[in-house]
Amino acid sequence: MKLTLQIWRQNGPQDKGKIENYQVDATEEMSFLEMLDVLNQQLIEEKKDPVAFDHDCREGICGACSMVINGRPHGPQKATTTCQLHMRHFKDGDTIVIEPFRANAFPVVKDLVVDRSAFDRIIQSGGYISVNTGQAPDGNDIPIEKGISATAFDAAACIGCGACVAACPNASAMLFTSAKVSHLALLPQGAVEGERRAQSMVAQMDKEGFGFCSNTGACEIECPKEISISNIARLNRQYLKSSIASSEINE
Amino acid sequence: MNWFLRFFTSSIGRKLIMSLTGLFLIVFLVIHLIGNLQLLNDDNGLSFNTYAYFMTTNGLIKTVSYGLYLFILLHAFQGILIAKVNKSSRKNRYVSNQGQVANWESRNMAILGILIFAFLLMHMGDFWLKMKMGQLDMVKYDGYDHPVKDLYGRVSIAFNQLWIVAIYVIGQIALYLHLKHGFASAFQTLGWNHPKYTPLIKSVGLVYAILIPLGFALIPLYIYFVK
Amino acid sequence: MKKLDPKVPEGRLADKWTDYKGTMNLVAPNNKRNIEVIVVGTGLAGASAAATLGELGYKVKVFTFHDSPRRAHSIAAQGGINAAKNYQNDGDSIYRLFYDTIKGGDYRSREANVHRLAEVSANIIDQCVAQGVPFAREYGGLLANRSFGGVQVSRTFYARGQTGQQLLIGAYQALSRQVATGQVELHTRHEMLDLVLEEGKARGIITRNLVTGEIERHAAHCVVLGTGGYGNVFYLSTNAMGCNVTAAWRAVKKGALMANPCYTQIHPTCIPVSGSYQSKLTLMSESLRNDGRVWVPKKKSDVEAIRNGSLKAKDIAEEDRDYYLERRYPAFGNLVPRDVASRAAKQACDSGHGVNKTGLAVFLDFASAIQRYGKSEAFKHGITDPDQETILKYGEQVVEQKYGNLFEMYEKITGDDPYKTPMKIYPAVHYTMGGLWVDYNLETNVPGLFAIGECNFSDHGANRLGASALMQGLADGYFVLPYTIGQFLSHEIRVPKLKNDSPAFLEAEKAVVERIDGIFAVNGNKSVESFHRELGLIMWEYCGMSRNAEGLKKAQKLIQDLRAEFHRDVFIPGDKNEYNPELEKALRVADFMELGEVMVLDALNREESAGGHFREEYQTAEGEAMRNDEDFTHVAAWEWNEESGPIRHVEELQFENVELKVRSYK
């Protein structure tokens, strides 16, 4: 199939960037990234600068791939990362617009590559359980209800790709942050420091310059791992509780 | 910064303000509609005018109404500030706009809010201000020991003008869209989300978002077309 | 040739680790504060080591070429992690896990290391649970297990099909906690391009900031590499696109030894190659072989018809199908170990029975499982004489419950519905058992240079069992290295903070800059990718699932030619002082080519068939692998030597606790 690609080219964070047009020949069996590989091979042969994009595992789990395809993070398929999107979902003659994830908190590094280290800093601010290696009791010392464990897993399935931020009209990181808060708060091991965690992670999230959540639900629709916005409600609850009824008496 | 300030200046805290003031206004709208439906009574304004008199003179209601004004302003200004933050969180917009998956109203609450606020100013200027400070005719009803302001008369005059009726209907459409997202959203912000009761909140929210604006819109339409 | 000393402590096998731990040198807290450690890589091994060293009080600098530590390829492991917990009361024990691992590795691993691995396996589960890893649980709230990879006990802990992801996130969170305390300094999008030695000890690394292109010098008291395996030397593998050998290979070029590089694990159930544009292969969990039957058509005419699309798999009569695993290995059938299953698939395709256009695919069929489950499920619903439709309905339901997410993934990639038509699968490179040679302390022959996880030549011998990679990575990072590193560092407490502007550092930096400039200066016509593809084809053809002396010799020549062509004709677009993925790839591919040569050499020199290394000259009459215990019960560790060519060193393997047997699955 012959495709016209309109790709955002931006040479570094300071560059203004613009859309450029490319033609590429693809086949149905290719993944979207393989189609871009073909384009890049073509560009290199013409001694031009290939399109930069983040990618790694190409099996939908590492969370590296990050582009917006025809206005939708990771493209049109539900619960699918860009690397798992295949060209059979496009038609011969299609024009495809490809852009980076856009948010102030995700500055563009080059072309379709963005800097998502804000997510790392949110995790660093409290997205963990404070246990040193060797301190753990036996794995079966604390039974955890199967349902609770499954709900925690649903939240823990987040791959940190940032599609939620890219999809949100406000570029909010609430789905990402709430998924981590939920994952840990639901488990008895993590509930211990749940209040502190909610406070510090929200503070960091605010500091990074993400927008506010206005419950549009776009994040949930675009999330390749189908993380639910019920996690956002849980974070709201945790935050409210920890703010007005914190067990920490200081302050 | 103490905890209180920190909480109400955080993203979630500020959203909570929106949620709580929104829910208060949702309750207010029900009461306001019930009162206003007196306009539909064919009693020459007796029930409506005495109701209006009660609302403007009762001490408790007066106190609550100051809260109401404060909450409306808080909801409006906080909403605009949040919208500003949200808008500026993505300075470089997307080139392609075909991918919006969220409802239009959920993405445009601020615009709807501004429309509603503008409507509210007109609405209050028309009736509330006149009731409070303006010169309205007085009427005396049988069985009442003193005359009351004839707000009913003022309303009837206004709603006999087509353009005012049209603005009211438009205002209610904006309110419908605002509530359609706002009702369930307020609960989500409060942290109320559960597979068991969230569908109920959503259904009740939709019914509410339809019935309340419809009720308000019926009044001018009824007066214009029927009376 | 030197004899390598693994420094295995004395004593009974079961007591070695405990006794050793109890008597090894420690570094006092006040000294730890002043000791710096560099960790390269943030996968399971690297992240867990960096976090633990940080907790212990060392000053740690950690490096990853990814944009976040959480992207490392450990994240893609599906199946699970083994641990000798014996929670299922089915007779598991540390010894049994040890024995299974030794046997599965075809008796080519070091007893003491494997036993230690089995010992600490239980602690890993405890640690991960405490970190919040949501392992699968039973209704009673306790941890669930499954049996995996053909072993006789249920010792595999799992988190749906995303065990690697959940474990990595656990380690990433532990690491993030240390970053927040300032104990660990995190450098993302930094690639290690050289190792720096001072007075023979590893004292730092040279990195390239992948965003700005800046070359940086980082000094420390010692260096730990947790940089994964080198499966991408085959270009197509189940590894992530970024996986590379550069960090380990730069260490080799500074004197470290590369052990057993020819041991490559080929995973039997991957989605076949569909075209020349293909960038990577996707693994389908091994668990599919519990219910799927592997077959190819018996008749060549049927094969032809399938390939040109005139015949569908399900229309081939039962008697015209060759269920070759069930035929050849009646005792284990479709559940034979990975190496055996992979080789059998290759043989079926080599004899012209491959079932897709490229001729490189076999069927994995769930029809009989659907029938079987359908009937029993219908019976449970009180239907004693179900019609075909009812059977299919119930059968597909059961199969969906068990493998739903895998079937979905298969359909996403291939566009075929595996409920209706058999899957097509083919083996693909998955894991490399070889790696940097390390002693019992996980220290390479270069003092102060440690290697952990898949990066070292590890505990898996010639073949790794399922669900053991995650176990080894975390064992090394959480429970082994943090102790053994003290053996080296306790002698370094008088060494003041290392400076990064010594002649050794400046020289290494200069060499890196020259290497980069050199590669740009070629300014040829071919893309890096095309060289990488060619290298992959050579490796797969001659050093893949089965090897022979003739082919290997040919490969040697081909690789040398390709290497020469690379340095004559490669083209790198862009500039070195910017974000330039093509430059990154070029440096990696250049290293892969040198490694490829050593792999071929190792395969040529190992004149036996063992685990993932199958030499056609050394097989039984029935085509099974034949070990040569007399001459090859050793580790071959290669030293890089520009003048003389690579030099082979040997570590003899002593088996005092297990008896060497022939692996038979007949």
Coordinates of N, CA, C and O in Angstrom, one line a residue, chain A residues 132-244:
Chain A
N132 N 13.9 -2.3 52.7 CA 15.3 -2.6 52.2 C 15.4 -4.0 51.9 O 14.7 -4.9 52.4
T133 N 16.4 -4.3 51.0 CA 16.6 -5.7 50.7 C 17.0 -6.5 51.9 O 17.8 -6.1 52.7
G134 N 16.3 -7.7 52.1 CA 16.6 -8.5 53.2 C 15.7 -8.3 54.4 O 15.7 -9.1 55.3
Q135 N 14.9 -7.2 54.4 CA 14.0 -7.0 55.5 C 12.7 -7.7 55.4 O 11.9 -7.7 56.3
A136 N 12.4 -8.4 54.3 CA 11.1 -8.9 54.0 C 10.8 -10.1 54.9 O 11.6 -11.0 55.0
P137 N 9.5 -10.2 55.4 CA 9.0 -11.4 56.0 C 8.7 -12.4 54.9 O 8.7 -12.1 53.7
D138 N 8.3 -13.6 55.3 CA 8.0 -14.6 54.3 C 6.8 -14.2 53.4 O 5.9 -13.5 53.9
G139 N 6.9 -14.5 52.2 CA 5.9 -14.1 51.2 C 4.5 -14.4 51.5 O 3.6 -13.7 51.1
N140 N 4.3 -15.5 52.3 CA 2.9 -15.9 52.6 C 2.5 -15.4 54.0 O 1.5 -15.8 54.5
D141 N 3.3 -14.6 54.6 CA 3.0 -14.1 56.0 C 1.7 -13.2 56.0 O 0.9 -13.2 56.9
I142 N 1.6 -12.4 54.9 CA 0.4 -11.6 54.8 C -0.5 -12.1 53.6 O -0.2 -11.8 52.5
P143 N -1.6 -12.7 54.0 CA -2.5 -13.2 52.9 C -3.2 -11.9 52.3 O -3.4 -11.0 53.0
I144 N -3.4 -11.9 51.0 CA -4.0 -10.8 50.3 C -5.2 -11.4 49.5 O -5.0 -12.3 48.7
E145 N -6.3 -10.8 49.7 CA -7.5 -11.2 49.0 C -7.3 -11.2 47.5 O -6.7 -10.3 47.0
K146 N -7.7 -12.3 46.9 CA -7.5 -12.5 45.4 C -8.0 -11.3 44.6 O -7.3 -10.8 43.8
G147 N -9.2 -10.8 45.0 CA -9.8 -9.7 44.3 C -9.0 -8.4 44.4 O -8.8 -7.7 43.5
I148 N -8.5 -8.2 45.6 CA -7.8 -7.0 45.9 C -6.5 -7.0 45.1 O -6.0 -6.0 44.5
S149 N -5.8 -8.2 45.2 CA -4.6 -8.4 44.5 C -4.8 -8.1 43.0 O -3.9 -7.5 42.3
A150 N -5.9 -8.6 42.5 CA -6.2 -8.4 41.0 C -6.4 -7.0 40.7 O -5.9 -6.5 39.7
T151 N -7.1 -6.3 41.6 CA -7.3 -4.8 41.3 C -6.0 -4.1 41.4 O -5.7 -3.2 40.6
A152 N -5.1 -4.5 42.3 CA -3.8 -3.8 42.4 C -3.0 -4.1 41.1 O -2.4 -3.2 40.6
F153 N -3.2 -5.3 40.7 CA -2.5 -5.7 39.4 C -2.9 -4.8 38.3 O -2.2 -4.3 37.5
D154 N -4.3 -4.7 38.2 CA -4.8 -3.9 37.1 C -4.2 -2.5 37.0 O -3.9 -1.9 36.0
A155 N -3.9 -1.9 38.2 CA -3.3 -0.6 38.3 C -1.8 -0.7 38.0 O -1.2 0.1 37.3
A156 N -1.2 -1.8 38.5 CA 0.3 -2.0 38.3 C 0.6 -2.3 36.8 O 1.8 -2.3 36.5
A157 N -0.4 -2.6 36.0 CA -0.1 -2.9 34.6 C 0.4 -1.7 33.8 O 0.8 -1.9 32.6
C158 N 0.3 -0.5 34.4 CA 0.8 0.7 33.7 C 2.2 0.5 33.2 O 3.1 0.0 33.9
I159 N 2.4 0.9 31.9 CA 3.7 0.8 31.3 C 4.4 2.1 31.3 O 5.5 2.2 30.7
G160 N 3.8 3.2 31.9 CA 4.5 4.5 32.0 C 4.8 5.1 30.6 O 5.8 5.7 30.4
C161 N 3.9 4.9 29.6 CA 4.2 5.4 28.3 C 3.9 6.8 28.1 O 4.4 7.6 27.3
G162 N 2.9 7.3 28.9 CA 2.5 8.7 28.9 C 1.3 9.0 27.9 O 1.0 10.1 27.7
A163 N 0.7 7.9 27.4 CA -0.4 8.1 26.5 C -1.5 8.9 27.2 O -2.3 9.7 26.6
C164 N -1.7 8.7 28.5 CA -2.7 9.3 29.2 C -2.5 10.8 29.2 O -3.5 11.6 29.0
V165 N -1.3 11.3 29.4 CA -1.0 12.7 29.3 C -1.2 13.2 27.9 O -1.8 14.3 27.7
A166 N -0.8 12.4 26.9 CA -0.9 12.9 25.5 C -2.4 13.0 25.1 O -2.8 13.9 24.4
A167 N -3.2 12.1 25.7 CA -4.6 12.1 25.3 C -5.4 13.2 26.0 O -6.4 13.7 25.5
C168 N -5.0 13.5 27.2 CA -5.8 14.4 28.1 C -5.8 15.8 27.5 O -4.8 16.4 27.2
P169 N -7.0 16.4 27.4 CA -7.1 17.7 26.9 C -6.3 18.7 27.8 O -5.9 19.8 27.3
N170 N -6.1 18.3 29.0 CA -5.4 19.2 29.9 C -3.9 18.7 30.2 O -3.3 19.3 31.1
A171 N -3.5 17.7 29.5 CA -2.2 17.1 29.7 C -2.0 16.8 31.2 O -0.9 17.1 31.8
S172 N -2.9 16.2 31.7 CA -2.9 15.8 33.2 C -2.2 14.4 33.3 O -2.4 13.6 32.5
A173 N -1.5 14.3 34.4 CA -0.8 13.0 34.7 C -1.5 12.2 35.8 O -0.9 11.4 36.4
M174 N -2.8 12.5 36.0 CA -3.5 11.9 37.1 C -3.7 10.3 36.9 O -3.6 9.6 37.9
L175 N -3.9 9.9 35.7 CA -4.0 8.4 35.5 C -2.8 7.7 35.9 O -2.8 6.7 36.6
F176 N -1.6 8.2 35.4 CA -0.3 7.6 35.7 C -0.1 7.6 37.2 O 0.2 6.6 37.8
T177 N -0.3 8.8 37.8 CA 0.0 8.9 39.3 C -0.9 8.1 40.1 O -0.5 7.4 41.0
S178 N -2.2 8.1 39.7 CA -3.2 7.4 40.5 C -3.0 5.9 40.3 O -3.3 5.1 41.3
A179 N -2.5 5.4 39.2 CA -2.3 4.0 39.0 C -1.3 3.5 40.0 O -1.4 2.5 40.6
K180 N -0.2 4.3 40.2 CA 0.8 3.8 41.1 C 0.3 3.9 42.5 O 0.5 3.0 43.3
V181 N -0.3 5.0 42.9 CA -0.9 5.2 44.2 C -1.8 4.0 44.5 O -1.8 3.4 45.6
S182 N -2.7 3.7 43.6 CA -3.6 2.6 43.8 C -3.0 1.3 43.9 O -3.3 0.5 44.9
H183 N -2.1 1.0 43.0 CA -1.4 -0.3 43.1 C -0.8 -0.5 44.5 O -1.0 -1.6 45.1
L184 N -0.1 0.5 45.0 CA 0.5 0.3 46.3 C -0.4 0.4 47.5 O -0.3 -0.4 48.4
A185 N -1.4 1.3 47.4 CA -2.3 1.5 48.5 C -3.2 0.3 48.7 O -3.7 0.1 49.8
L186 N -3.5 -0.4 47.6 CA -4.4 -1.5 47.8 C -3.8 -2.7 48.5 O -4.5 -3.5 49.1
L187 N -2.5 -2.8 48.4 CA -1.8 -3.9 49.1 C -1.5 -3.6 50.5 O -1.1 -2.5 50.8
P188 N -1.7 -4.5 51.4 CA -1.4 -4.2 52.8 C 0.0 -3.7 53.1 O 0.3 -2.8 53.9
Q189 N 1.0 -4.2 52.3 CA 2.4 -3.8 52.5 C 2.5 -2.3 52.1 O 3.3 -1.6 52.8
G190 N 1.8 -1.9 51.2 CA 1.9 -0.5 50.7 C 1.0 0.5 51.4 O 1.2 1.7 51.4
A191 N -0.1 -0.1 52.0 CA -1.0 0.8 52.6 C -0.4 1.6 53.8 O -0.8 2.7 54.2
V192 N 0.6 1.0 54.4 CA 1.3 1.6 55.6 C 1.7 3.0 55.3 O 1.4 3.9 56.2
E193 N 2.3 3.3 54.2 CA 2.7 4.6 53.9 C 1.9 5.3 52.9 O 2.3 6.2 52.2
G194 N 0.7 4.8 52.8 CA -0.2 5.3 51.7 C -0.5 6.8 51.8 O -0.5 7.5 50.7
E195 N -0.6 7.3 53.0 CA -1.0 8.7 53.1 C 0.2 9.6 52.6 O 0.0 10.6 51.9
R196 N 1.3 9.3 53.1 CA 2.5 10.1 52.7 C 2.7 10.0 51.2 O 3.1 11.0 50.6
R197 N 2.5 8.8 50.7 CA 2.7 8.6 49.3 C 1.8 9.5 48.4 O 2.3 10.2 47.5
A198 N 0.5 9.5 48.8 CA -0.4 10.3 48.0 C 0.0 11.7 48.1 O 0.0 12.4 47.1
Q199 N 0.3 12.2 49.3 CA 0.7 13.6 49.4 C 1.9 14.0 48.5 O 1.9 14.9 47.8
S200 N 2.9 13.2 48.7 CA 4.2 13.6 48.0 C 4.1 13.4 46.5 O 4.7 14.2 45.7
M201 N 3.4 12.3 46.1 CA 3.3 12.1 44.6 C 2.5 13.2 43.9 O 2.8 13.7 42.8
V202 N 1.4 13.6 44.6 CA 0.6 14.7 44.0 C 1.4 16.0 44.0 O 1.3 16.7 43.0
A203 N 2.1 16.2 45.1 CA 2.9 17.5 45.1 C 3.9 17.5 43.9 O 4.1 18.5 43.2
Q204 N 4.6 16.4 43.7 CA 5.5 16.3 42.6 C 4.9 16.4 41.3 O 5.3 17.1 40.4
M205 N 3.7 15.8 41.1 CA 3.0 15.8 39.9 C 2.6 17.3 39.5 O 2.8 17.8 38.4
D206 N 2.2 18.0 40.6 CA 1.8 19.4 40.4 C 3.0 20.2 40.0 O 2.9 21.1 39.1
K207 N 4.1 19.9 40.6 CA 5.4 20.7 40.3 C 5.9 20.5 38.9 O 6.5 21.4 38.3
E208 N 5.6 19.3 38.3 CA 6.1 19.1 37.0 C 5.4 19.8 35.9 O 5.8 19.8 34.7
G209 N 4.3 20.4 36.2 CA 3.6 21.3 35.2 C 2.5 20.5 34.4 O 2.2 20.9 33.3
F210 N 2.0 19.4 34.9 CA 0.9 18.8 34.2 C -0.4 19.5 34.5 O -0.4 20.3 35.5
G211 N -1.4 19.4 33.7 CA -2.7 20.1 33.9 C -3.5 19.3 35.0 O -3.0 18.3 35.5
F212 N -4.7 19.8 35.3 CA -5.5 19.2 36.3 C -6.4 18.2 35.6 O -6.8 18.3 34.4
C213 N -6.9 17.3 36.4 CA -7.8 16.3 35.8 C -9.2 16.9 35.8 O -9.7 17.4 36.8
S214 N -9.8 16.8 34.6 CA -11.2 17.3 34.6 C -12.2 16.1 34.2 O -13.2 16.4 33.7
N215 N -11.7 14.9 34.5 CA -12.6 13.8 34.4 C -13.2 13.6 33.0 O -14.3 13.2 32.9
T216 N -12.4 13.9 32.0 CA -13.0 13.7 30.6 C -13.0 12.2 30.2 O -13.7 11.8 29.4
G217 N -12.1 11.5 30.9 CA -12.0 10.0 30.6 C -11.2 9.7 29.3 O -11.2 8.5 28.9
A218 N -10.6 10.7 28.7 CA -9.9 10.4 27.4 C -8.7 9.4 27.7 O -8.4 8.6 26.9
C219 N -8.1 9.6 28.9 CA -6.9 8.8 29.3 C -7.3 7.3 29.3 O -6.5 6.5 28.8
E220 N -8.4 7.0 29.9 CA -8.8 5.6 30.0 C -9.1 5.0 28.7 O -8.7 3.9 28.4
I221 N -9.6 5.8 27.8 CA -9.9 5.3 26.4 C -8.6 5.0 25.7 O -8.5 4.0 24.9
E222 N -7.6 5.9 25.8 CA -6.4 5.7 25.0 C -5.4 4.9 25.7 O -4.4 4.5 25.1
C223 N -5.5 4.6 27.0 CA -4.5 3.8 27.7 C -4.3 2.4 27.0 O -5.3 1.7 26.9
P224 N -3.1 2.1 26.6 CA -2.9 0.8 25.9 C -3.1 -0.4 26.9 O -3.3 -1.5 26.5
K225 N -3.0 -0.1 28.2 CA -3.2 -1.2 29.2 C -4.6 -1.1 29.8 O -4.8 -1.7 30.9
E226 N -5.4 -0.2 29.3 CA -6.8 0.0 29.8 C -6.9 0.2 31.3 O -7.7 -0.4 32.0
I227 N -6.0 1.1 31.8 CA -6.1 1.4 33.2 C -7.3 2.3 33.5 O -7.6 3.2 32.7
S228 N -8.1 2.0 34.5 CA -9.3 2.6 34.8 C -9.2 3.9 35.5 O -8.4 4.1 36.4
I229 N -10.2 4.8 35.2 CA -10.1 6.1 36.0 C -10.7 5.9 37.4 O -10.7 6.9 38.2
S230 N -11.1 4.7 37.7 CA -11.5 4.5 39.1 C -10.3 4.7 40.0 O -10.4 5.0 41.2
N231 N -9.1 4.5 39.4 CA -7.9 4.7 40.1 C -7.7 6.2 40.5 O -7.2 6.6 41.5
I232 N -8.2 7.1 39.6 CA -8.1 8.5 39.9 C -9.0 8.8 41.1 O -8.7 9.6 42.0
A233 N -10.2 8.2 41.1 CA -11.1 8.4 42.2 C -10.5 8.0 43.5 O -10.5 8.6 44.5
R234 N -9.7 6.8 43.4 CA -9.1 6.3 44.6 C -8.0 7.3 45.1 O -7.9 7.5 46.3
L235 N -7.3 7.8 44.1 CA -6.3 8.8 44.5 C -6.9 10.0 45.2 O -6.5 10.5 46.2
N236 N -8.0 10.5 44.6 CA -8.7 11.7 45.1 C -9.1 11.4 46.6 O -8.9 12.2 47.5
R237 N -9.6 10.2 46.8 CA -10.0 9.7 48.1 C -8.9 9.7 49.1 O -8.9 10.3 50.2
Q238 N -7.8 9.1 48.6 CA -6.6 9.0 49.4 C -6.0 10.4 49.8 O -5.6 10.6 50.9
Y239 N -6.1 11.2 48.8 CA -5.5 12.5 49.0 C -6.3 13.3 50.0 O -5.8 14.0 50.9
L240 N -7.6 13.2 49.8 CA -8.6 14.0 50.7 C -8.4 13.5 52.1 O -8.2 14.3 53.0
K241 N -8.4 12.2 52.2 CA -8.2 11.6 53.6 C -6.9 12.0 54.2 O -6.8 12.4 55.4
S242 N -5.8 11.9 53.4 CA -4.5 12.2 54.0 C -4.4 13.6 54.3 O -3.6 14.0 55.1
S243 N -5.2 14.5 53.6 CA -5.1 15.9 53.9 C -5.8 16.3 55.1 O -5.3 17.1 55.9
I244 N -7.0 15.8 55.3 CA -7.8 16.3 56.4 C -7.8 15.4 57.6 O -8.1 15.8 58.7

